[in-house]
Coordinates of N, CA and C in Angstrom, one line a residue:
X1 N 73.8 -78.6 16.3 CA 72.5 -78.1 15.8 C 71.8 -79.2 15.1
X2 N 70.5 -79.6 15.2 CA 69.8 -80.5 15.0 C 68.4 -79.9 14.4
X3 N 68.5 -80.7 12.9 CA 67.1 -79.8 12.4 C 66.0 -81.0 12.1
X4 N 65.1 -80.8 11.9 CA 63.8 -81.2 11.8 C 62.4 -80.4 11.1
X5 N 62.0 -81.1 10.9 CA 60.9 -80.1 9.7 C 60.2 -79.0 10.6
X6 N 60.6 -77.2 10.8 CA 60.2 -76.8 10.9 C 60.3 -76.6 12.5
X7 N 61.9 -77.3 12.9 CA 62.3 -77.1 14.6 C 63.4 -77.3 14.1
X8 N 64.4 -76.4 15.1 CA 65.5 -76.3 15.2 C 66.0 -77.0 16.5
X9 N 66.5 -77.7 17.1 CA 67.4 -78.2 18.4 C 68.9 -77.5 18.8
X10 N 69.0 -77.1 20.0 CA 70.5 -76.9 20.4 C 71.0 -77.6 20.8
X11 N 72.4 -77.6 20.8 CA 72.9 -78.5 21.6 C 72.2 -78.9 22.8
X12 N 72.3 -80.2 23.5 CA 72.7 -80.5 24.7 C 73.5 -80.0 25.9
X13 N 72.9 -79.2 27.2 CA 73.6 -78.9 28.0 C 73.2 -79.5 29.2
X14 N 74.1 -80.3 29.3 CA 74.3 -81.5 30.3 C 74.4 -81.0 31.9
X15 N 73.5 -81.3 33.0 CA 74.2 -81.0 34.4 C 75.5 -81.4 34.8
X16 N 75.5 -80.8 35.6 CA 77.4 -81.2 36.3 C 77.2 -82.4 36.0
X17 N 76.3 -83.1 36.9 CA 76.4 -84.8 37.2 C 75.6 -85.6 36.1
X18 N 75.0 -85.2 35.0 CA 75.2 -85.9 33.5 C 73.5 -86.2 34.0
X19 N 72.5 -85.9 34.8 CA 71.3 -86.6 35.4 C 70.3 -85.9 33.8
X20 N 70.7 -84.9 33.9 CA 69.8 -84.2 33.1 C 70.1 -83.5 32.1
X21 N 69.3 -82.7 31.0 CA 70.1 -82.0 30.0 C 69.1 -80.8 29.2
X22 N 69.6 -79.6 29.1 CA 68.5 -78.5 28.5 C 69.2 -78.5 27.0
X23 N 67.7 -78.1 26.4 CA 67.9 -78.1 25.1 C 66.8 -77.2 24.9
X24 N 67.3 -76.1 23.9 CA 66.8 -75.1 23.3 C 65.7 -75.6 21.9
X25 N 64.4 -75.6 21.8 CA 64.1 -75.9 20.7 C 63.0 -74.4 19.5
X26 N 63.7 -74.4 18.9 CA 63.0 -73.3 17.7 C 61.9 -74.2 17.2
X27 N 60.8 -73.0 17.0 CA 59.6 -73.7 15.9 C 59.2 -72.6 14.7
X28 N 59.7 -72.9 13.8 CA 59.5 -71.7 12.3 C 57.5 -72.5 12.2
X29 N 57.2 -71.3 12.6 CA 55.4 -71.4 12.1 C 55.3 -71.0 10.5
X30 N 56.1 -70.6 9.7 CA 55.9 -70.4 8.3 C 55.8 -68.8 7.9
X31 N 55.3 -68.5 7.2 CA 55.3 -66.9 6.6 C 54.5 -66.2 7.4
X32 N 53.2 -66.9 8.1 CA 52.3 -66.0 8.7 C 52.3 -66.1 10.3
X33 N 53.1 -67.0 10.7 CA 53.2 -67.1 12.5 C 54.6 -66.8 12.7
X34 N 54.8 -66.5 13.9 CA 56.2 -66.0 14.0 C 57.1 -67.2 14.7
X35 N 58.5 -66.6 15.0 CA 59.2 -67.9 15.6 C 59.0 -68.0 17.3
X36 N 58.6 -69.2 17.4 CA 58.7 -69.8 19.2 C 59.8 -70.6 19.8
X37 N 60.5 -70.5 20.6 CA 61.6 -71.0 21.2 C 61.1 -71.3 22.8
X38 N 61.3 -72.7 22.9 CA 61.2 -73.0 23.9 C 62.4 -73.8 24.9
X39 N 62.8 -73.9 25.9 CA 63.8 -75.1 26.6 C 62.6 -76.0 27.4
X40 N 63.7 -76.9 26.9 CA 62.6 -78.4 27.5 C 64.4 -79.2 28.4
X41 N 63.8 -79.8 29.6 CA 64.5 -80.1 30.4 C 64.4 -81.5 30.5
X42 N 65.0 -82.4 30.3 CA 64.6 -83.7 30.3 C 66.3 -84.7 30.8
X43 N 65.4 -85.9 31.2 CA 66.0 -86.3 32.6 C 66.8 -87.5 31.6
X44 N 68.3 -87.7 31.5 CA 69.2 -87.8 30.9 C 69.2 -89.6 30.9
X45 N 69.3 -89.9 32.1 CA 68.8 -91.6 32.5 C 67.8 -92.0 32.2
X46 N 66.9 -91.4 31.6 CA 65.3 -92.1 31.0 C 65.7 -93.1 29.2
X47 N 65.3 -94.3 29.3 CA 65.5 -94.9 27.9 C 64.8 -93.7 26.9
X48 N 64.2 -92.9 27.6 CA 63.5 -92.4 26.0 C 64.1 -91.0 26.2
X49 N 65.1 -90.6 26.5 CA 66.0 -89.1 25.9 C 65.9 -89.0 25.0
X50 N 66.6 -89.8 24.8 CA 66.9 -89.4 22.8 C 65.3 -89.1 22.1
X51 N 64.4 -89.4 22.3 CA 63.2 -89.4 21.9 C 62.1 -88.4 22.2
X52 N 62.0 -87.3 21.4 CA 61.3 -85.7 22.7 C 60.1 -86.2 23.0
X53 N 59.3 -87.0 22.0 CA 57.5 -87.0 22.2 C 57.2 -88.1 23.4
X54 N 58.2 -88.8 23.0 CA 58.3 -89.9 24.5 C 58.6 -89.8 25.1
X55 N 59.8 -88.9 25.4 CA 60.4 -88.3 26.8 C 59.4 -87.4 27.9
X56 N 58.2 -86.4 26.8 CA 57.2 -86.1 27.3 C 55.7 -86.8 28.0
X57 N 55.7 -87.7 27.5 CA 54.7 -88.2 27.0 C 54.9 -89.7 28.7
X58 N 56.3 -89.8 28.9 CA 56.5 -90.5 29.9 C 56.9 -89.7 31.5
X59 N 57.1 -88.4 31.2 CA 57.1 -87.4 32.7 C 58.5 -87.0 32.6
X60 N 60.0 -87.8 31.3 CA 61.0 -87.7 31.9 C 61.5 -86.4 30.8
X61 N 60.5 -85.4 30.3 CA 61.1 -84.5 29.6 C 59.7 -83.4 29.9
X62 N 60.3 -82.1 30.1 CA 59.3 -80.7 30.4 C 59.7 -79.7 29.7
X63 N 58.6 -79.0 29.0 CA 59.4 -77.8 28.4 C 58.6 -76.6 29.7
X64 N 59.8 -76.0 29.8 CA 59.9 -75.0 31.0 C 59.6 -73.5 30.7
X65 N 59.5 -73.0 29.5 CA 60.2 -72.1 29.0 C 59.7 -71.3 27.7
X66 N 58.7 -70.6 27.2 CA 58.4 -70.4 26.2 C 58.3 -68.8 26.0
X67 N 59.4 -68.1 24.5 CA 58.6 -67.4 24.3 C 58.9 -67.1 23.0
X68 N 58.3 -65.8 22.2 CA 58.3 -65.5 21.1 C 59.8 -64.5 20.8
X69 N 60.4 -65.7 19.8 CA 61.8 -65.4 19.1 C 62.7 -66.3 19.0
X70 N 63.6 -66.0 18.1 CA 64.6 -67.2 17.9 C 65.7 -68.2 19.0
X71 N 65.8 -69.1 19.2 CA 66.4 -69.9 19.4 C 67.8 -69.1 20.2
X72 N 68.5 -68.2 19.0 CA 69.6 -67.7 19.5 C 69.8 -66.6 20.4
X73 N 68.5 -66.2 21.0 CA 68.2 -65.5 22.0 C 67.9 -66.1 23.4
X74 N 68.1 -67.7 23.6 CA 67.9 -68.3 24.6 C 69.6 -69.0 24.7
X75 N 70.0 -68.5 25.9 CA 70.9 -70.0 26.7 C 70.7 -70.2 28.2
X76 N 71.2 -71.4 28.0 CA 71.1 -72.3 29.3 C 72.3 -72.8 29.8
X77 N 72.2 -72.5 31.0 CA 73.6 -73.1 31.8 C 73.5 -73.5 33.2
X78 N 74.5 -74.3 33.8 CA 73.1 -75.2 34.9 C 74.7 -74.3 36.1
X79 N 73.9 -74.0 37.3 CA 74.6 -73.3 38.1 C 75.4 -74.4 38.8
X80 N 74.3 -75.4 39.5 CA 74.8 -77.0 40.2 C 74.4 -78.1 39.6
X81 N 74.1 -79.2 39.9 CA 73.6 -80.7 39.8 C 72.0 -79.8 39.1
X82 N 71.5 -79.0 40.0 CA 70.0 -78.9 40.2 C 69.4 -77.6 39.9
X83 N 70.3 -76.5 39.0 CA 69.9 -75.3 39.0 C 70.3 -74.9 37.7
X84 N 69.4 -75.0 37.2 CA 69.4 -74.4 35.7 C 69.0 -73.2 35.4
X85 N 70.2 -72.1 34.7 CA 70.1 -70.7 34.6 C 69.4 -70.4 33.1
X86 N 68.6 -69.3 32.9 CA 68.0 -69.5 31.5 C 68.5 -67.8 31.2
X87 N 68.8 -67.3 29.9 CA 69.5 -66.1 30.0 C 68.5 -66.2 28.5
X88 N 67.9 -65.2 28.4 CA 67.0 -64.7 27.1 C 67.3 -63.1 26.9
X89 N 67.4 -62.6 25.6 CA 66.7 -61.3 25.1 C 66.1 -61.4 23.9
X90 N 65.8 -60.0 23.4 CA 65.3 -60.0 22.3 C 64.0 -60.6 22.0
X91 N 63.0 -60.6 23.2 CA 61.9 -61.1 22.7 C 61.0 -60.2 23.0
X92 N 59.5 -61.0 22.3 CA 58.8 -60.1 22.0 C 57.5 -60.5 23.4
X93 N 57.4 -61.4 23.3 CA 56.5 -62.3 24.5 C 56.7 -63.4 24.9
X94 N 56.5 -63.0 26.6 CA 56.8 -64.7 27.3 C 55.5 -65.5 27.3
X95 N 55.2 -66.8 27.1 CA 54.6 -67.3 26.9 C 54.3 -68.4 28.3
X96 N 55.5 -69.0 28.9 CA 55.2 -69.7 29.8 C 56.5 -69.5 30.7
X97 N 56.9 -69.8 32.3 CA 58.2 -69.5 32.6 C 58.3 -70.2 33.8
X98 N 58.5 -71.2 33.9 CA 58.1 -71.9 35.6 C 59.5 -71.9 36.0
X99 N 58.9 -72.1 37.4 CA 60.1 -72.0 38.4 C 60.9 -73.2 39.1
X100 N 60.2 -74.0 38.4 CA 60.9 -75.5 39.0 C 60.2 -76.8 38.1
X101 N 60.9 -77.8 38.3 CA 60.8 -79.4 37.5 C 61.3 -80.2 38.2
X102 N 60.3 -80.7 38.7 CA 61.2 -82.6 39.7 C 62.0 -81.4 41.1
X103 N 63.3 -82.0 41.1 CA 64.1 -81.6 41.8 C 64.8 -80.3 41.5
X104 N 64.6 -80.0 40.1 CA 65.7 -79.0 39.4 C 64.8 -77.1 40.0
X105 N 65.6 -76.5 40.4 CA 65.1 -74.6 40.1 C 65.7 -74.3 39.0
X106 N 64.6 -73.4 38.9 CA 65.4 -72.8 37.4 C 65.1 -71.2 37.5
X107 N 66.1 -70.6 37.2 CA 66.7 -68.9 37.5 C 66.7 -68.5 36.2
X108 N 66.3 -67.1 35.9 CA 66.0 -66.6 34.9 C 66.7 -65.0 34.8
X109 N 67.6 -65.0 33.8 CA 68.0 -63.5 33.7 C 67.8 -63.0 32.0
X110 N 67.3 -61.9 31.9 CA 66.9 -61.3 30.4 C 65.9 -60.1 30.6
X111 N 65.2 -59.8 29.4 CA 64.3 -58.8 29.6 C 64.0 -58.7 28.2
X112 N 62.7 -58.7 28.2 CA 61.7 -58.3 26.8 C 61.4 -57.2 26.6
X113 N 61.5 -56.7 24.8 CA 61.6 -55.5 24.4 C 60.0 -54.6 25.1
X114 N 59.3 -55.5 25.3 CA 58.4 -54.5 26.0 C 58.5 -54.7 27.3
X115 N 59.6 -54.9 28.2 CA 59.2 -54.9 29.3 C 59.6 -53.7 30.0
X116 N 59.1 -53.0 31.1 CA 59.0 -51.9 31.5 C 59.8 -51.6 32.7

């Protein structure tokens, strides 16, 4: 667990073959916004991994994934090389949820308290 002013990081979850890696990131908005958790997928062979704003900012990191609630209500686990599973509950709203990045699909299992 990796903190930062007002983000939380999860571990690194590496594909089979080490190409790429999901990471869970929390954002605490303060007393009057609530918490956002996003996974951002970024491509493991790029000099700027280690680096989120540059990893974005160069094509080799995407956040896939947004919704309202903590961190500990998102995991990620990669099926193959190229299929990253996203397992959420406990939220309140999905904000963003794409179905693919580069080469990678990404499969989605959960359900939001208002979903019907």
């Amino acid at each position: 667990l990796n903190l930062t002013v007002g983000r939380k990081y999860s571990d690194k979850i590496f594909s089979l073959d080490g190409a790429y890696y999901a990471q869970v990131v929390e954002t605490n908005g303060g007393a009057t916004t609530a918490f956002t958790s996003d996974v951002g997928i970024t491509n493991a062979k790029s000099p700027f991994s280690n680096f989120n704003i540059l990893s974005v900012w160069t094509g080799n990191r995407k956040y896939v994934f947004a919704m309202k609630t903590w961190s500990a209500s998102i995991t990620t686990s990669w099926v193959d090389n190229r299929t990253l599973k996203i397992t959420y509950t406990d939220c309140r709203q999905i904000y963003g949820q794409d179905k693919a990045w580069k080469d990678i699909k990404i499969i989605y299992e959960g359900k939001c308290s208002t979903d019907k």
